[in-house]
Short mmCIF file of N, CA and C in Angstrom, two decimals:
data_model
loop_
_atom_site.label_atom_id
_atom_site.label_comp_id
_atom_site.label_asym_id
_atom_site.label_seq_id
_atom_site.Cartn_x
_atom_site.Cartn_y
_atom_site.Cartn_z
N MET A 263 123.40 86.75 99.77
CA MET A 263 123.01 88.14 99.71
C MET A 263 121.49 88.27 99.73
N GLY A 264 120.81 87.40 98.97
CA GLY A 264 119.36 87.45 98.93
C GLY A 264 118.72 87.09 100.25
N ILE A 265 119.33 86.14 100.98
CA ILE A 265 118.80 85.75 102.29
C ILE A 265 118.94 86.90 103.28
N ALA A 266 120.06 87.60 103.23
CA ALA A 266 120.25 88.76 104.11
C ALA A 266 119.23 89.85 103.79
N GLY A 267 118.98 90.07 102.51
CA GLY A 267 117.96 91.06 102.12
C GLY A 267 116.58 90.67 102.60
N LEU A 268 116.26 89.38 102.54
CA LEU A 268 114.96 88.90 103.01
C LEU A 268 114.83 89.08 104.52
N ILE A 269 115.89 88.80 105.25
CA ILE A 269 115.85 88.97 106.70
C ILE A 269 115.67 90.44 107.06
N ILE A 270 116.37 91.32 106.36
CA ILE A 270 116.21 92.76 106.60
C ILE A 270 114.80 93.21 106.25
N LEU A 271 114.24 92.71 105.15
CA LEU A 271 112.87 93.06 104.76
C LEU A 271 111.88 92.60 105.82
N LEU A 272 112.02 91.38 106.31
CA LEU A 272 111.11 90.86 107.32
C LEU A 272 111.22 91.64 108.63
N ALA A 273 112.43 92.00 109.01
CA ALA A 273 112.61 92.80 110.23
C ALA A 273 111.99 94.18 110.07
N THR A 274 112.16 94.78 108.91
CA THR A 274 111.58 96.10 108.66
C THR A 274 110.06 96.03 108.67
N LEU A 275 109.50 95.01 108.03
CA LEU A 275 108.05 94.85 108.03
C LEU A 275 107.52 94.62 109.43
N ASP A 276 108.26 93.88 110.25
CA ASP A 276 107.82 93.65 111.62
C ASP A 276 107.83 94.95 112.42
N MET A 277 108.82 95.80 112.16
CA MET A 277 108.87 97.09 112.86
C MET A 277 107.75 98.01 112.39
N LEU A 278 107.50 98.05 111.07
CA LEU A 278 106.51 98.97 110.52
C LEU A 278 105.08 98.47 110.70
N TRP A 279 104.86 97.17 110.54
CA TRP A 279 103.51 96.61 110.55
C TRP A 279 103.38 95.55 111.63
N GLY A 280 103.92 95.79 112.78
CA GLY A 280 103.89 94.81 113.86
C GLY A 280 102.90 95.18 114.94
N ASP A 281 103.35 95.06 116.17
CA ASP A 281 102.48 95.30 117.32
C ASP A 281 101.95 96.72 117.39
N ASP A 282 102.74 97.69 116.95
CA ASP A 282 102.27 99.08 116.99
C ASP A 282 101.02 99.27 116.14
N THR A 283 100.98 98.63 115.00
CA THR A 283 99.81 98.73 114.13
C THR A 283 98.59 98.10 114.79
N TRP A 284 98.78 96.93 115.41
CA TRP A 284 97.65 96.28 116.08
C TRP A 284 97.19 97.07 117.30
N GLN A 285 98.13 97.68 118.02
CA GLN A 285 97.74 98.51 119.16
C GLN A 285 96.95 99.73 118.70
N TRP A 286 97.38 100.34 117.61
CA TRP A 286 96.65 101.47 117.04
C TRP A 286 95.25 101.03 116.64
N ALA A 287 95.17 99.87 115.96
CA ALA A 287 93.87 99.38 115.50
C ALA A 287 92.94 99.06 116.66
N ALA A 288 93.49 98.53 117.74
CA ALA A 288 92.66 98.19 118.89
C ALA A 288 92.04 99.44 119.50
N GLU A 289 92.74 100.57 119.42
CA GLU A 289 92.23 101.81 120.01
C GLU A 289 91.43 102.66 119.04
N GLU A 290 91.85 102.72 117.77
CA GLU A 290 91.30 103.69 116.84
C GLU A 290 90.35 103.13 115.78
N TRP A 291 90.52 101.89 115.40
CA TRP A 291 89.77 101.33 114.27
C TRP A 291 88.34 101.04 114.70
N PRO A 292 87.34 101.30 113.81
CA PRO A 292 85.97 100.92 114.15
C PRO A 292 85.87 99.41 114.33
N GLY A 293 85.41 98.99 115.48
CA GLY A 293 85.36 97.56 115.79
C GLY A 293 86.61 97.07 116.48
N GLY A 294 87.56 97.96 116.70
CA GLY A 294 88.78 97.59 117.40
C GLY A 294 89.66 96.66 116.59
N ALA A 295 90.41 95.85 117.30
CA ALA A 295 91.34 94.93 116.63
C ALA A 295 90.59 93.88 115.83
N TYR A 296 89.40 93.49 116.30
CA TYR A 296 88.62 92.49 115.56
C TYR A 296 88.11 93.05 114.24
N GLY A 297 87.69 94.30 114.24
CA GLY A 297 87.27 94.93 112.99
C GLY A 297 88.44 95.09 112.03
N PHE A 298 89.60 95.43 112.57
CA PHE A 298 90.79 95.55 111.73
C PHE A 298 91.20 94.19 111.17
N ALA A 299 91.08 93.14 111.98
CA ALA A 299 91.39 91.79 111.50
C ALA A 299 90.45 91.38 110.38
N MET A 300 89.18 91.76 110.49
CA MET A 300 88.23 91.46 109.43
C MET A 300 88.60 92.22 108.16
N CYS A 301 88.98 93.48 108.30
CA CYS A 301 89.39 94.28 107.14
C CYS A 301 90.65 93.69 106.49
N VAL A 302 91.61 93.27 107.30
CA VAL A 302 92.83 92.65 106.78
C VAL A 302 92.49 91.34 106.08
N GLY A 303 91.58 90.56 106.67
CA GLY A 303 91.18 89.30 106.06
C GLY A 303 90.47 89.47 104.73
N ILE A 304 89.74 90.55 104.58
CA ILE A 304 89.06 90.83 103.32
C ILE A 304 90.03 91.40 102.29
N SER A 305 90.93 92.26 102.73
CA SER A 305 91.81 92.94 101.78
C SER A 305 92.86 92.03 101.16
N GLY A 306 93.31 91.01 101.87
CA GLY A 306 94.34 90.12 101.34
C GLY A 306 93.93 89.41 100.05
N PRO A 307 92.81 88.69 100.06
CA PRO A 307 92.39 88.04 98.81
C PRO A 307 92.05 89.04 97.71
N LEU A 308 91.49 90.18 98.08
CA LEU A 308 91.17 91.17 97.05
C LEU A 308 92.44 91.74 96.41
N LEU A 309 93.48 91.96 97.20
CA LEU A 309 94.75 92.41 96.64
C LEU A 309 95.36 91.35 95.72
N ALA A 310 95.26 90.10 96.12
CA ALA A 310 95.79 89.03 95.28
C ALA A 310 95.03 88.93 93.97
N VAL A 311 93.70 89.05 94.02
CA VAL A 311 92.90 89.00 92.79
C VAL A 311 93.21 90.20 91.91
N LEU A 312 93.33 91.38 92.50
CA LEU A 312 93.66 92.57 91.72
C LEU A 312 95.02 92.42 91.04
N SER A 313 95.97 91.89 91.77
CA SER A 313 97.29 91.67 91.19
C SER A 313 97.24 90.68 90.04
N MET A 314 96.51 89.59 90.23
CA MET A 314 96.40 88.59 89.15
C MET A 314 95.65 89.13 87.94
N LEU A 315 94.60 89.90 88.18
CA LEU A 315 93.85 90.46 87.05
C LEU A 315 94.68 91.46 86.26
N CYS A 316 95.40 92.30 86.97
CA CYS A 316 96.20 93.33 86.27
C CYS A 316 97.41 92.74 85.56
N LEU A 317 98.12 91.84 86.22
CA LEU A 317 99.34 91.31 85.64
C LEU A 317 99.11 90.07 84.80
N GLY A 318 98.03 89.35 85.06
CA GLY A 318 97.77 88.10 84.34
C GLY A 318 97.19 88.28 82.96
N HIS A 319 96.52 89.39 82.72
CA HIS A 319 95.88 89.62 81.43
C HIS A 319 96.65 90.59 80.56
N MET A 320 97.90 90.79 80.89
CA MET A 320 98.71 91.74 80.11
C MET A 320 99.13 91.09 78.79
N LYS A 321 99.07 91.88 77.76
CA LYS A 321 99.58 91.45 76.47
C LYS A 321 100.92 92.15 76.28
N TRP A 322 101.96 91.54 76.81
CA TRP A 322 103.27 92.16 76.86
C TRP A 322 103.86 92.42 75.48
N LYS A 323 103.51 91.57 74.52
CA LYS A 323 104.10 91.73 73.19
C LYS A 323 103.50 92.93 72.44
N SER A 324 102.28 93.29 72.75
CA SER A 324 101.64 94.40 72.04
C SER A 324 101.47 95.62 72.93
N TRP A 325 102.43 95.89 73.79
CA TRP A 325 102.29 97.02 74.70
C TRP A 325 102.36 98.36 73.98
N ARG A 326 102.94 98.38 72.80
CA ARG A 326 103.05 99.64 72.06
C ARG A 326 101.71 100.09 71.49
N ALA A 327 100.78 99.15 71.30
CA ALA A 327 99.46 99.52 70.80
C ALA A 327 98.64 100.25 71.87
N HIS A 328 98.83 99.90 73.11
CA HIS A 328 98.10 100.52 74.23
C HIS A 328 99.07 100.82 75.36
N PRO A 329 99.94 101.80 75.21
CA PRO A 329 100.96 102.04 76.25
C PRO A 329 100.39 102.53 77.57
N VAL A 330 99.35 103.35 77.53
CA VAL A 330 98.79 103.88 78.78
C VAL A 330 98.14 102.76 79.58
N ARG A 331 97.37 101.92 78.90
CA ARG A 331 96.72 100.80 79.58
C ARG A 331 97.76 99.83 80.13
N THR A 332 98.80 99.58 79.37
CA THR A 332 99.84 98.66 79.82
C THR A 332 100.56 99.20 81.05
N VAL A 333 100.92 100.46 81.03
CA VAL A 333 101.61 101.06 82.17
C VAL A 333 100.69 101.12 83.39
N THR A 334 99.43 101.47 83.18
CA THR A 334 98.48 101.53 84.29
C THR A 334 98.28 100.16 84.92
N ASN A 335 98.05 99.14 84.10
CA ASN A 335 97.87 97.79 84.63
C ASN A 335 99.12 97.30 85.34
N THR A 336 100.28 97.62 84.79
CA THR A 336 101.53 97.20 85.43
C THR A 336 101.70 97.88 86.78
N MET A 337 101.43 99.17 86.86
CA MET A 337 101.59 99.89 88.12
C MET A 337 100.59 99.40 89.17
N VAL A 338 99.33 99.25 88.79
CA VAL A 338 98.32 98.78 89.75
C VAL A 338 98.64 97.36 90.22
N GLY A 339 99.04 96.50 89.29
CA GLY A 339 99.40 95.14 89.66
C GLY A 339 100.62 95.08 90.55
N ALA A 340 101.61 95.91 90.25
CA ALA A 340 102.82 95.93 91.08
C ALA A 340 102.52 96.48 92.48
N LEU A 341 101.70 97.53 92.57
CA LEU A 341 101.33 98.07 93.89
C LEU A 341 100.51 97.08 94.70
N ALA A 342 99.59 96.37 94.05
CA ALA A 342 98.81 95.35 94.75
C ALA A 342 99.70 94.23 95.25
N THR A 343 100.68 93.85 94.43
CA THR A 343 101.60 92.79 94.84
C THR A 343 102.48 93.26 96.00
N MET A 344 102.96 94.50 95.94
CA MET A 344 103.78 95.02 97.03
C MET A 344 102.97 95.19 98.31
N ALA A 345 101.68 95.47 98.19
CA ALA A 345 100.84 95.64 99.38
C ALA A 345 100.60 94.31 100.10
N LEU A 346 100.90 93.20 99.44
CA LEU A 346 100.76 91.91 100.10
C LEU A 346 101.86 91.67 101.13
N ALA A 347 102.98 92.39 101.05
CA ALA A 347 104.05 92.21 102.04
C ALA A 347 103.62 92.72 103.43
N PRO A 348 103.09 93.95 103.56
CA PRO A 348 102.57 94.34 104.89
C PRO A 348 101.41 93.47 105.35
N TYR A 349 100.61 93.01 104.40
CA TYR A 349 99.51 92.10 104.73
C TYR A 349 100.06 90.83 105.39
N ALA A 350 101.10 90.26 104.79
CA ALA A 350 101.70 89.05 105.36
C ALA A 350 102.29 89.32 106.73
N SER A 351 102.88 90.49 106.92
CA SER A 351 103.45 90.84 108.22
C SER A 351 102.35 90.98 109.28
N LEU A 352 101.25 91.61 108.92
CA LEU A 352 100.14 91.76 109.86
C LEU A 352 99.54 90.41 110.23
N VAL A 353 99.39 89.54 109.24
CA VAL A 353 98.82 88.23 109.49
C VAL A 353 99.76 87.41 110.38
N TYR A 354 101.05 87.44 110.07
CA TYR A 354 102.00 86.68 110.88
C TYR A 354 102.04 87.19 112.31
N ASN A 355 102.03 88.48 112.49
CA ASN A 355 102.12 89.05 113.83
C ASN A 355 100.88 88.71 114.64
N ALA A 356 99.73 88.57 114.00
CA ALA A 356 98.50 88.26 114.73
C ALA A 356 98.53 86.83 115.27
N GLN A 357 99.26 85.94 114.64
CA GLN A 357 99.33 84.56 115.13
C GLN A 357 100.68 84.21 115.72
N ASP A 358 101.55 85.19 115.87
CA ASP A 358 102.90 84.97 116.37
C ASP A 358 102.86 84.58 117.84
N THR A 359 103.51 83.50 118.16
CA THR A 359 103.56 83.07 119.55
C THR A 359 104.81 83.55 120.25
N GLY A 360 105.68 84.26 119.53
CA GLY A 360 106.87 84.78 120.14
C GLY A 360 108.06 83.86 120.07
N LYS A 361 107.91 82.68 119.51
CA LYS A 361 109.00 81.71 119.47
C LYS A 361 109.90 81.88 118.26
N TRP A 362 109.37 82.34 117.14
CA TRP A 362 110.14 82.39 115.90
C TRP A 362 111.02 83.62 115.88
N GLY A 363 112.30 83.41 115.80
CA GLY A 363 113.24 84.51 115.64
C GLY A 363 113.48 85.36 116.87
N ARG A 364 112.83 85.06 117.96
CA ARG A 364 112.99 85.90 119.15
C ARG A 364 113.56 85.12 120.32
N GLY A 365 113.89 83.87 120.11
CA GLY A 365 114.44 83.06 121.19
C GLY A 365 113.36 82.27 121.90
N ALA A 366 113.78 81.23 122.57
CA ALA A 366 112.83 80.33 123.22
C ALA A 366 112.15 80.95 124.43
N SER A 367 112.81 81.88 125.11
CA SER A 367 112.26 82.41 126.35
C SER A 367 111.53 83.74 126.17
N SER A 368 111.35 84.21 124.93
CA SER A 368 110.69 85.49 124.73
C SER A 368 109.18 85.35 124.82
N SER A 369 108.56 86.45 125.15
CA SER A 369 107.11 86.44 125.31
C SER A 369 106.43 86.60 123.95
N PRO A 370 105.15 86.21 123.83
CA PRO A 370 104.43 86.38 122.57
C PRO A 370 104.25 87.85 122.22
N SER A 371 103.84 88.10 120.99
CA SER A 371 103.61 89.47 120.55
C SER A 371 102.43 90.06 121.32
N TRP A 372 102.33 91.39 121.29
CA TRP A 372 101.27 92.08 122.03
C TRP A 372 99.89 91.64 121.56
N VAL A 373 99.72 91.59 120.25
CA VAL A 373 98.40 91.27 119.72
C VAL A 373 98.02 89.84 120.05
N PHE A 374 98.97 88.93 120.03
CA PHE A 374 98.66 87.53 120.36
C PHE A 374 98.35 87.39 121.84
N SER A 375 99.01 88.18 122.68
CA SER A 375 98.76 88.13 124.12
C SER A 375 97.39 88.69 124.48
N ASN A 376 97.00 89.79 123.83
CA ASN A 376 95.75 90.46 124.18
C ASN A 376 94.54 89.94 123.39
N TYR A 377 94.75 89.46 122.20
CA TYR A 377 93.68 88.96 121.35
C TYR A 377 94.08 87.59 120.79
N PRO A 378 94.08 86.54 121.60
CA PRO A 378 94.60 85.26 121.13
C PRO A 378 93.77 84.61 120.02
N TRP A 379 92.51 84.96 119.88
CA TRP A 379 91.67 84.36 118.84
C TRP A 379 91.45 85.31 117.66
N LEU A 380 92.26 86.32 117.56
CA LEU A 380 92.14 87.27 116.47
C LEU A 380 92.38 86.61 115.12
N TRP A 381 93.28 85.64 115.08
CA TRP A 381 93.57 84.94 113.84
C TRP A 381 92.32 84.26 113.28
N ALA A 382 91.43 83.81 114.15
CA ALA A 382 90.21 83.12 113.68
C ALA A 382 89.30 84.10 112.93
N ILE A 383 89.17 85.32 113.41
CA ILE A 383 88.37 86.34 112.72
C ILE A 383 88.97 86.63 111.35
N GLY A 384 90.28 86.81 111.31
CA GLY A 384 90.96 87.05 110.04
C GLY A 384 90.81 85.88 109.08
N LEU A 385 90.95 84.67 109.60
CA LEU A 385 90.83 83.48 108.74
C LEU A 385 89.42 83.33 108.20
N LEU A 386 88.42 83.53 109.05
CA LEU A 386 87.03 83.42 108.60
C LEU A 386 86.70 84.47 107.54
N SER A 387 87.16 85.69 107.74
CA SER A 387 86.88 86.72 106.74
C SER A 387 87.65 86.45 105.44
N THR A 388 88.84 85.88 105.54
CA THR A 388 89.59 85.52 104.34
C THR A 388 88.88 84.42 103.57
N VAL A 389 88.45 83.38 104.26
CA VAL A 389 87.75 82.27 103.59
C VAL A 389 86.44 82.75 102.98
N ALA A 390 85.69 83.59 103.71
CA ALA A 390 84.43 84.12 103.17
C ALA A 390 84.69 84.98 101.94
N THR A 391 85.74 85.79 101.96
CA THR A 391 86.06 86.64 100.80
C THR A 391 86.46 85.78 99.61
N ILE A 392 87.26 84.75 99.84
CA ILE A 392 87.63 83.85 98.74
C ILE A 392 86.39 83.18 98.16
N GLY A 393 85.47 82.77 99.01
CA GLY A 393 84.22 82.17 98.53
C GLY A 393 83.40 83.13 97.68
N VAL A 394 83.29 84.37 98.12
CA VAL A 394 82.53 85.37 97.36
C VAL A 394 83.22 85.67 96.02
N VAL A 395 84.54 85.76 96.03
CA VAL A 395 85.28 86.02 94.79
C VAL A 395 85.09 84.87 93.81
N ILE A 396 85.16 83.64 94.29
CA ILE A 396 84.94 82.48 93.41
C ILE A 396 83.51 82.48 92.88
N TRP A 397 82.55 82.77 93.74
CA TRP A 397 81.16 82.79 93.31
C TRP A 397 80.92 83.87 92.25
N LEU A 398 81.47 85.05 92.47
CA LEU A 398 81.33 86.12 91.48
C LEU A 398 82.03 85.77 90.17
N SER A 399 83.17 85.13 90.25
CA SER A 399 83.89 84.73 89.05
C SER A 399 83.11 83.70 88.25
N VAL A 400 82.53 82.72 88.92
CA VAL A 400 81.71 81.70 88.24
C VAL A 400 80.48 82.34 87.62
N ALA A 401 79.81 83.23 88.35
CA ALA A 401 78.62 83.90 87.82
C ALA A 401 78.98 84.76 86.61
N TYR A 402 80.10 85.46 86.69
CA TYR A 402 80.53 86.29 85.56
C TYR A 402 80.86 85.43 84.34
N ASN A 403 81.58 84.34 84.55
CA ASN A 403 81.93 83.46 83.42
C ASN A 403 80.71 82.80 82.81
N ARG A 404 79.74 82.42 83.64
CA ARG A 404 78.49 81.84 83.10
C ARG A 404 77.74 82.86 82.26
N ARG A 405 77.62 84.07 82.78
CA ARG A 405 76.90 85.11 82.05
C ARG A 405 77.63 85.45 80.75
N ARG A 406 78.93 85.53 80.81
CA ARG A 406 79.71 85.85 79.61
C ARG A 406 79.64 84.75 78.57
N SER A 407 79.71 83.50 78.99
CA SER A 407 79.65 82.40 78.03
C SER A 407 78.26 82.23 77.45
N SER A 408 77.22 82.48 78.24
CA SER A 408 75.87 82.33 77.72
C SER A 408 75.48 83.49 76.80
N SER A 409 76.00 84.68 77.06
CA SER A 409 75.68 85.81 76.19
C SER A 409 76.54 85.79 74.92
N ALA A 410 77.60 85.02 74.92
CA ALA A 410 78.46 84.95 73.74
C ALA A 410 77.89 84.04 72.66
N ASP A 411 76.99 83.12 73.00
CA ASP A 411 76.43 82.18 72.04
C ASP A 411 74.99 82.58 71.72
N PRO A 412 74.75 83.32 70.62
CA PRO A 412 73.41 83.81 70.31
C PRO A 412 72.48 82.74 69.77
N ASP A 413 72.99 81.56 69.41
CA ASP A 413 72.14 80.50 68.84
C ASP A 413 71.32 79.78 69.89
N ILE A 414 71.68 79.88 71.15
CA ILE A 414 70.94 79.20 72.22
C ILE A 414 69.74 80.06 72.59
N PRO A 415 68.51 79.49 72.49
CA PRO A 415 67.33 80.27 72.90
C PRO A 415 67.34 80.50 74.40
N ARG A 416 66.95 81.72 74.79
CA ARG A 416 66.99 82.09 76.19
C ARG A 416 65.60 82.45 76.68
N ASN A 417 65.33 82.15 77.92
CA ASN A 417 64.10 82.54 78.57
C ASN A 417 64.27 83.99 79.00
N LEU A 418 63.43 84.88 78.51
CA LEU A 418 63.59 86.31 78.78
C LEU A 418 63.30 86.67 80.24
N ASP A 419 62.48 85.86 80.92
CA ASP A 419 62.15 86.17 82.31
C ASP A 419 63.32 85.88 83.25
N THR A 420 63.95 84.73 83.07
CA THR A 420 65.00 84.33 84.01
C THR A 420 66.40 84.50 83.45
N GLY A 421 66.55 84.60 82.14
CA GLY A 421 67.86 84.73 81.54
C GLY A 421 68.57 83.40 81.36
N GLN A 422 67.86 82.28 81.71
CA GLN A 422 68.48 80.97 81.60
C GLN A 422 68.15 80.36 80.24
N THR A 423 68.98 79.43 79.83
CA THR A 423 68.78 78.81 78.52
C THR A 423 67.57 77.90 78.56
N SER A 424 66.90 77.82 77.44
CA SER A 424 65.72 77.00 77.33
C SER A 424 66.11 75.55 77.13
N THR A 425 65.30 74.63 77.67
CA THR A 425 65.60 73.21 77.51
C THR A 425 64.92 72.64 76.26
N ARG A 426 64.03 73.41 75.63
CA ARG A 426 63.36 72.93 74.42
C ARG A 426 64.27 73.06 73.23
N SER A 427 64.11 72.12 72.30
CA SER A 427 64.93 72.17 71.08
C SER A 427 64.22 72.92 69.99
#
């Protein structure tokens, strides 16, 4: 039953977020299909981070103390997680060669036929976004850990810890 539901979900996503979306983006989106691929490449990791931040930091046992915050975080996290399904469909369709699920003799998807290197733009923007997110996370954690320990003398000009004892 679950496999049938997954197949129906994938078929529906392909109809809703398939070639028609890429054709629309090629004509209407600023930068065309390449600009849309960059936007999709940036939005995927950001949606995943948003989902992890909202759902990963939940204190499920004490939800009665902060019900509005708990419901808000749950809804935002659930919406971000659900938005990853069309993202996956768009990414798959951009690299689809037409062989999977359509028979051996079927032609590739429209976007793959017209923009065969579109996947590279999406991949580069995804990798760059992941790098920026990791860099921001490390910088935030360093700043938070250094400001949490008041016993360490700090250089007021640079904000870095002093090496003198």
